[in-house]
GROMACS .gro file of C-alpha atoms in nm:
model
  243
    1UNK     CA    1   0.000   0.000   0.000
    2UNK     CA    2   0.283   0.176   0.061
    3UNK     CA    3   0.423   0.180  -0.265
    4UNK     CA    4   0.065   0.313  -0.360
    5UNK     CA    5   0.101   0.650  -0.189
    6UNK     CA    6   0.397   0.787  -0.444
    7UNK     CA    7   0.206   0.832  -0.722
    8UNK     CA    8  -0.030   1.100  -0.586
    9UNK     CA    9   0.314   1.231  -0.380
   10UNK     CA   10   0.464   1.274  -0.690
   11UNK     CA   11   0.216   1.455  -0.881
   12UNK     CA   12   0.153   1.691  -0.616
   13UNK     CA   13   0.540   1.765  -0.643
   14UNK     CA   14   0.523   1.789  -0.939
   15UNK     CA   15   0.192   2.044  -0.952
   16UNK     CA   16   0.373   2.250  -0.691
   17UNK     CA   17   0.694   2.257  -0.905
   18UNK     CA   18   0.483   2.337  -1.213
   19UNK     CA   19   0.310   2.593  -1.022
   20UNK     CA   20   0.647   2.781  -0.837
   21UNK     CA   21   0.801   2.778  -1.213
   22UNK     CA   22   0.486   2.961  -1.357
   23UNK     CA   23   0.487   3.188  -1.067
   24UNK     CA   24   0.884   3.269  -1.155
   25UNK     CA   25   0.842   3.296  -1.544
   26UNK     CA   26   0.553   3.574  -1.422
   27UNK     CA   27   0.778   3.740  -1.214
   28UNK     CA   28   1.061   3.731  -1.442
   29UNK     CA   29   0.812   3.912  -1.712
   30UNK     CA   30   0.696   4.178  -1.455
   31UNK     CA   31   1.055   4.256  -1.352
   32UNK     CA   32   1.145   4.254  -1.731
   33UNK     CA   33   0.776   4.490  -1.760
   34UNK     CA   34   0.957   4.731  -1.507
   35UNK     CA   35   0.676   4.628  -1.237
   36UNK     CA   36   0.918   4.585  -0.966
   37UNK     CA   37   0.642   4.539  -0.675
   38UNK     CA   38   0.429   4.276  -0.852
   39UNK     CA   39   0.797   4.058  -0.951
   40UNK     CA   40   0.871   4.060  -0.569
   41UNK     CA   41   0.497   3.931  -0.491
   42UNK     CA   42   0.546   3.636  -0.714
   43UNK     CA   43   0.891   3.628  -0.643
   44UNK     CA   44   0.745   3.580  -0.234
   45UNK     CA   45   0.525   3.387  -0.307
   46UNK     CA   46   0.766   3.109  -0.402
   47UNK     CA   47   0.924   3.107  -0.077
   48UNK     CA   48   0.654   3.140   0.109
   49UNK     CA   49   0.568   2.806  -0.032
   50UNK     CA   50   0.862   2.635   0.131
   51UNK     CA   51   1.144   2.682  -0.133
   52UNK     CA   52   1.423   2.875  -0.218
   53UNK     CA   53   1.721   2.902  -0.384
   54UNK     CA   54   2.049   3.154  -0.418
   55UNK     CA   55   1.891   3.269  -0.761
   56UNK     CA   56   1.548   3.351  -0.629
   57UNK     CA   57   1.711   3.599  -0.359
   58UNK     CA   58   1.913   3.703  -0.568
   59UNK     CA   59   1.624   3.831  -0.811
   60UNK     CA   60   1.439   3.921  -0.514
   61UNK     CA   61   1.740   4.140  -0.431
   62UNK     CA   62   1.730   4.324  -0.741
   63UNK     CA   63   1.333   4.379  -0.767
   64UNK     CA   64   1.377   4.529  -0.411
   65UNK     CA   65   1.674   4.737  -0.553
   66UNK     CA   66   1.475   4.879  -0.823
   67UNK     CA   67   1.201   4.984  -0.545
   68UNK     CA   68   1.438   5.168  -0.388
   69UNK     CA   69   1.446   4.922  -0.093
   70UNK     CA   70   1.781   4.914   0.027
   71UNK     CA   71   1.755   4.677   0.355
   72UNK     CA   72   1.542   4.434   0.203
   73UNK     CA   73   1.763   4.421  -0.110
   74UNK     CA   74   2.083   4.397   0.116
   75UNK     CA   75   1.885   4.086   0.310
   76UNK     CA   76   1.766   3.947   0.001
   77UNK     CA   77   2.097   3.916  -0.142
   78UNK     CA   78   2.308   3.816   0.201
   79UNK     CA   79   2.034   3.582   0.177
   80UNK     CA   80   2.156   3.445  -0.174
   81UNK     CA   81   2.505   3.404  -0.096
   82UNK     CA   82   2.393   3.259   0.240
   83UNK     CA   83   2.253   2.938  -0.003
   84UNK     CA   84   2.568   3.028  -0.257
   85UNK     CA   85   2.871   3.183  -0.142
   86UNK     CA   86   3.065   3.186  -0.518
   87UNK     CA   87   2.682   3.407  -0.622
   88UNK     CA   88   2.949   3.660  -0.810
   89UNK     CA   89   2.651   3.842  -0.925
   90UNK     CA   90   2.482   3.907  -0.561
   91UNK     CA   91   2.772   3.933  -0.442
   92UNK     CA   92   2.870   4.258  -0.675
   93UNK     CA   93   2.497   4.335  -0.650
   94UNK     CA   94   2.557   4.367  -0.235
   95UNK     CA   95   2.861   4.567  -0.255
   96UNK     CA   96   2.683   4.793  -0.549
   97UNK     CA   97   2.382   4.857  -0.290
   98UNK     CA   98   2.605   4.922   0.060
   99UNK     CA   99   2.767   5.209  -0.108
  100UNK     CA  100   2.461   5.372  -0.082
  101UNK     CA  101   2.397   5.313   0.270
  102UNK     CA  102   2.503   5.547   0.537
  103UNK     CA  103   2.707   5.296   0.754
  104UNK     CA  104   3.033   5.204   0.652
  105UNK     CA  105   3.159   4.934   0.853
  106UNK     CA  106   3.542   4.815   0.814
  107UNK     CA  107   3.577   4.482   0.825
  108UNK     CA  108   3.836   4.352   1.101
  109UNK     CA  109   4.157   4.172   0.930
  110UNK     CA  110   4.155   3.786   1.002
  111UNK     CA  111   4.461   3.575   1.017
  112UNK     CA  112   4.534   3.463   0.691
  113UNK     CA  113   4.544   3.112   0.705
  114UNK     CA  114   4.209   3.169   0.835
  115UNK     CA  115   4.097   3.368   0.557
  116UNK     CA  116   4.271   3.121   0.334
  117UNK     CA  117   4.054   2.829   0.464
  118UNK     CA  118   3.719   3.041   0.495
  119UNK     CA  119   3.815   3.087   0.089
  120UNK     CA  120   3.835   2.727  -0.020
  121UNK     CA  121   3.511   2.671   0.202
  122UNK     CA  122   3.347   2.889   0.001
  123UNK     CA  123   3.445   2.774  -0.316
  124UNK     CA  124   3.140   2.554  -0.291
  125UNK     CA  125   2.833   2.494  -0.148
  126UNK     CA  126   2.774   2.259   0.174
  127UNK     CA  127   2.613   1.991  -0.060
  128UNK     CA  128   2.890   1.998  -0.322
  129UNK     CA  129   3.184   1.957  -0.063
  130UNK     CA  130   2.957   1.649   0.107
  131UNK     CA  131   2.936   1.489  -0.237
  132UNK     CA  132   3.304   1.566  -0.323
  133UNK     CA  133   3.372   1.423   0.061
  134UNK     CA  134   3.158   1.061  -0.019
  135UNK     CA  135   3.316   1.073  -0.359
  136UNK     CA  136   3.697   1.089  -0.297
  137UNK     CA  137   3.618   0.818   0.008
  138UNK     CA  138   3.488   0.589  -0.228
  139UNK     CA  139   3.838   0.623  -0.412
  140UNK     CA  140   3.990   0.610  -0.082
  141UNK     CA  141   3.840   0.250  -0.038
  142UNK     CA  142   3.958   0.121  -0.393
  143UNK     CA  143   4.273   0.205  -0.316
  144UNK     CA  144   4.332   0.062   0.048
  145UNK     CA  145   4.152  -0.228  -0.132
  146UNK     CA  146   4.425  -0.236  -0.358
  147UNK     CA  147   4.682  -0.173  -0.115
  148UNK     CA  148   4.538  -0.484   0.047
  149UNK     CA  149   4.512  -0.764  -0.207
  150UNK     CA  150   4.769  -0.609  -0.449
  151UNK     CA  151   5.091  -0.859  -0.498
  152UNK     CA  152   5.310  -0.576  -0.694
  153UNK     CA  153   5.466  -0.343  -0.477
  154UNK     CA  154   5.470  -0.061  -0.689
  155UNK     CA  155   5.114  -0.057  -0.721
  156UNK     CA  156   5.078  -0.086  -0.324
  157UNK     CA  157   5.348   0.264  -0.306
  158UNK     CA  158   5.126   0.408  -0.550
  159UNK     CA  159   4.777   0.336  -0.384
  160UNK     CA  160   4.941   0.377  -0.046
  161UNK     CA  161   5.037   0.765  -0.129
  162UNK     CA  162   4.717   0.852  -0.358
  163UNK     CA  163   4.490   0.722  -0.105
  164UNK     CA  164   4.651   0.929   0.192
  165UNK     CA  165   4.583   1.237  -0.040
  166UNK     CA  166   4.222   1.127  -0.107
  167UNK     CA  167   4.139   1.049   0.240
  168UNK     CA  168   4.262   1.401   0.294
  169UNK     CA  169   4.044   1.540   0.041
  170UNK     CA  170   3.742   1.364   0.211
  171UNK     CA  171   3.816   1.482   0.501
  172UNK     CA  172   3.850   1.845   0.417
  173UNK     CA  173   3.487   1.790   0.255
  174UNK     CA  174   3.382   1.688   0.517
  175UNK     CA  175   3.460   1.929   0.785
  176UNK     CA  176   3.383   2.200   0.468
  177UNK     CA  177   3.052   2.080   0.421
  178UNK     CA  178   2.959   2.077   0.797
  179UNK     CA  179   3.100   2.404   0.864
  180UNK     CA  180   2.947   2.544   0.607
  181UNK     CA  181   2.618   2.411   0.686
  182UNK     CA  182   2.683   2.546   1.047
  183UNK     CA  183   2.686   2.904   0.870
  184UNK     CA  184   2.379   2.872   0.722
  185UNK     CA  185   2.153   2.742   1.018
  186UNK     CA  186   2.376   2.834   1.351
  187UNK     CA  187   2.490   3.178   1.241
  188UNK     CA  188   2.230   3.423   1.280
  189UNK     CA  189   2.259   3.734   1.131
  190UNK     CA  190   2.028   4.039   1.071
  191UNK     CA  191   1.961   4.342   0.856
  192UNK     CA  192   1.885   4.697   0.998
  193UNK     CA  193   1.534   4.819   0.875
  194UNK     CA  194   1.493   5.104   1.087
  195UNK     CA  195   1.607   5.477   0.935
  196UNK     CA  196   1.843   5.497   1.277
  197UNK     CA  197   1.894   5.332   1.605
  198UNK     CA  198   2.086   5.359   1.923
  199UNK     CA  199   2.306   5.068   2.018
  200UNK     CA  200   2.317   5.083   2.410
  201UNK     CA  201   2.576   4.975   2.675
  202UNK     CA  202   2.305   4.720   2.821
  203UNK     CA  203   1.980   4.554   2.758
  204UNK     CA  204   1.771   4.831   2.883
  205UNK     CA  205   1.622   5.187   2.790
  206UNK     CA  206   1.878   5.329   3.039
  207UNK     CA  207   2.187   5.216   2.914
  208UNK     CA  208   2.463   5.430   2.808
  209UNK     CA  209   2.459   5.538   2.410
  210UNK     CA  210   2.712   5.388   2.245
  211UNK     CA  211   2.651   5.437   1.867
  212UNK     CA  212   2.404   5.471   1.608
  213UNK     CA  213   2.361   5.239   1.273
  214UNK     CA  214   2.137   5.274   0.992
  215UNK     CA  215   1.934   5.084   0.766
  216UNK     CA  216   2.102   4.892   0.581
  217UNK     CA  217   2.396   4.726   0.823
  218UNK     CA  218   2.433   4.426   0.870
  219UNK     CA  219   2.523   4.297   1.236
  220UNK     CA  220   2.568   3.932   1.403
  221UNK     CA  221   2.336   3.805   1.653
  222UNK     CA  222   2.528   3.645   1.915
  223UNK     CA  223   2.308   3.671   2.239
  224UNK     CA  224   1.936   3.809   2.348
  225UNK     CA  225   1.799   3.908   2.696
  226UNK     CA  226   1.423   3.899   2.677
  227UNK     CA  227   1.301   4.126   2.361
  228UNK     CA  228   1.669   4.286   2.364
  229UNK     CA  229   1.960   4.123   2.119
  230UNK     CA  230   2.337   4.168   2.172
  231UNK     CA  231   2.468   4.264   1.823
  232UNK     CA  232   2.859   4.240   1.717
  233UNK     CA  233   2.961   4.428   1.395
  234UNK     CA  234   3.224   4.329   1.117
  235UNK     CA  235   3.453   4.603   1.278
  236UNK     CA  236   3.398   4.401   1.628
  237UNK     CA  237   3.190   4.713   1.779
  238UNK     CA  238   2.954   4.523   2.026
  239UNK     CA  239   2.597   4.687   2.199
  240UNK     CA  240   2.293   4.629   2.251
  241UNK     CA  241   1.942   4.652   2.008
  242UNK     CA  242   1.579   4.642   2.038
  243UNK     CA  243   1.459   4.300   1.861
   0.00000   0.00000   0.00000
């Protein structure tokens, strides 16, 4: 009975796939039409169904862009290379858009083997580095298998050395994909909406001012005390916001 059930499971993927591409090819001929606010409804309406994809924030980001709507252009394409970190065109897109925003936040230098890492991470996506991980393991195996059962010692050297550098390889998937999928989920960032607001000294309305940020900036999330949120920023500023 079981095996009954995936027939009407797969049409109704398919009807909702069918339906989310129709909704895309109308928002890609409003956005084309210059009707910025009706691409972004259809555009929202995709996601609200449950999907998404870099390419869908990333049009998202532009239709906002063309409104005018900086934060929610910025989100949409953080957003897109959130999914999609080698997004070239969101990512130009985002630095286009935060030169017109009022904050200008330097970025703190990392140590550059750090750097160097977060670079290859982000050379692909979390699923790509787990399927380049399972793939270069499965080499792995044929070669300690060959190591194992091989009679010709050159052929153990060779499978001996090749396998040590595709175990590494798997491993570095691995750990890539899982860190990178640790970015997405555990790392919680957020866009500013509001024109201006005060970053205080404490998680009250009493605490001292310590700066002001705009809409626009992006901050990390890294701990909350009832409706308040302590925020860090790319220059390692730290304060506290209003959720």
């Amino acid at each position: 009975m079981k095996k009954l059930t995936l027939i009407p499971l797969l049409l109704l993927f398919v009807s909702v796939m069918s339906a989310n591409d129709a909704l895309k090819l109308k928002g890609d001929s409003l956005y084309t039409a210059g009707d910025f606010a009706g691409a972004i409804a259809q555009y929202d309406s995709i996601v609200q169904s449950g999907l998404e994809s870099a390419d869908l924030y990333y049009n998202l980001g532009n239709a906002f862009y063309k409104t005018g709507d900086l934060p929610n252009a910025i989100l949409h394409y953080e957003k897109a290379l959130k999914l999609k970190p080698t997004h070239n065109d969101a990512q130009y897109n985002l630095e286009l858009t935060q030169q017109y925003i009022t904050d200008k936040i330097e970025v703190v230098d990392v140590f550059f083997l750090k750097k160097w890492a977060t670079g290859i991470r982000h050379m692909f996506t979390s699923d790509e580095w787990g399927m380049i991980s399972i793939a270069a393991f499965a080499v792995f195996m044929v070669l300690l298998l060959a190591f194992t059962f091989s009679g010709s010692g050159l052929i153990k050297r060779i499978s001996f050395f090749v396998g040590i550098v595709f175990f590494s390889i798997s491993a570095v998937g691995f750990w890539s994909s899982g860190r990178s999928k640790s970015e997405q989920v555990d790392t919680v960032e957020a866009i500013i909406f509001s024109p201006s607001v005060t970053v205080k000294g404490a998680p009250n309305t009493s605490g001292t001012d310590l700066f002001i940020l705009h809409e626009g900036t992006k901050v990390e999330v890294i701990d909350g005390v009832s409706d308040w949120k302590r925020i860090k920023l790319q220059d390692g500023n730290v304060g506290w916001l209003r959720a």
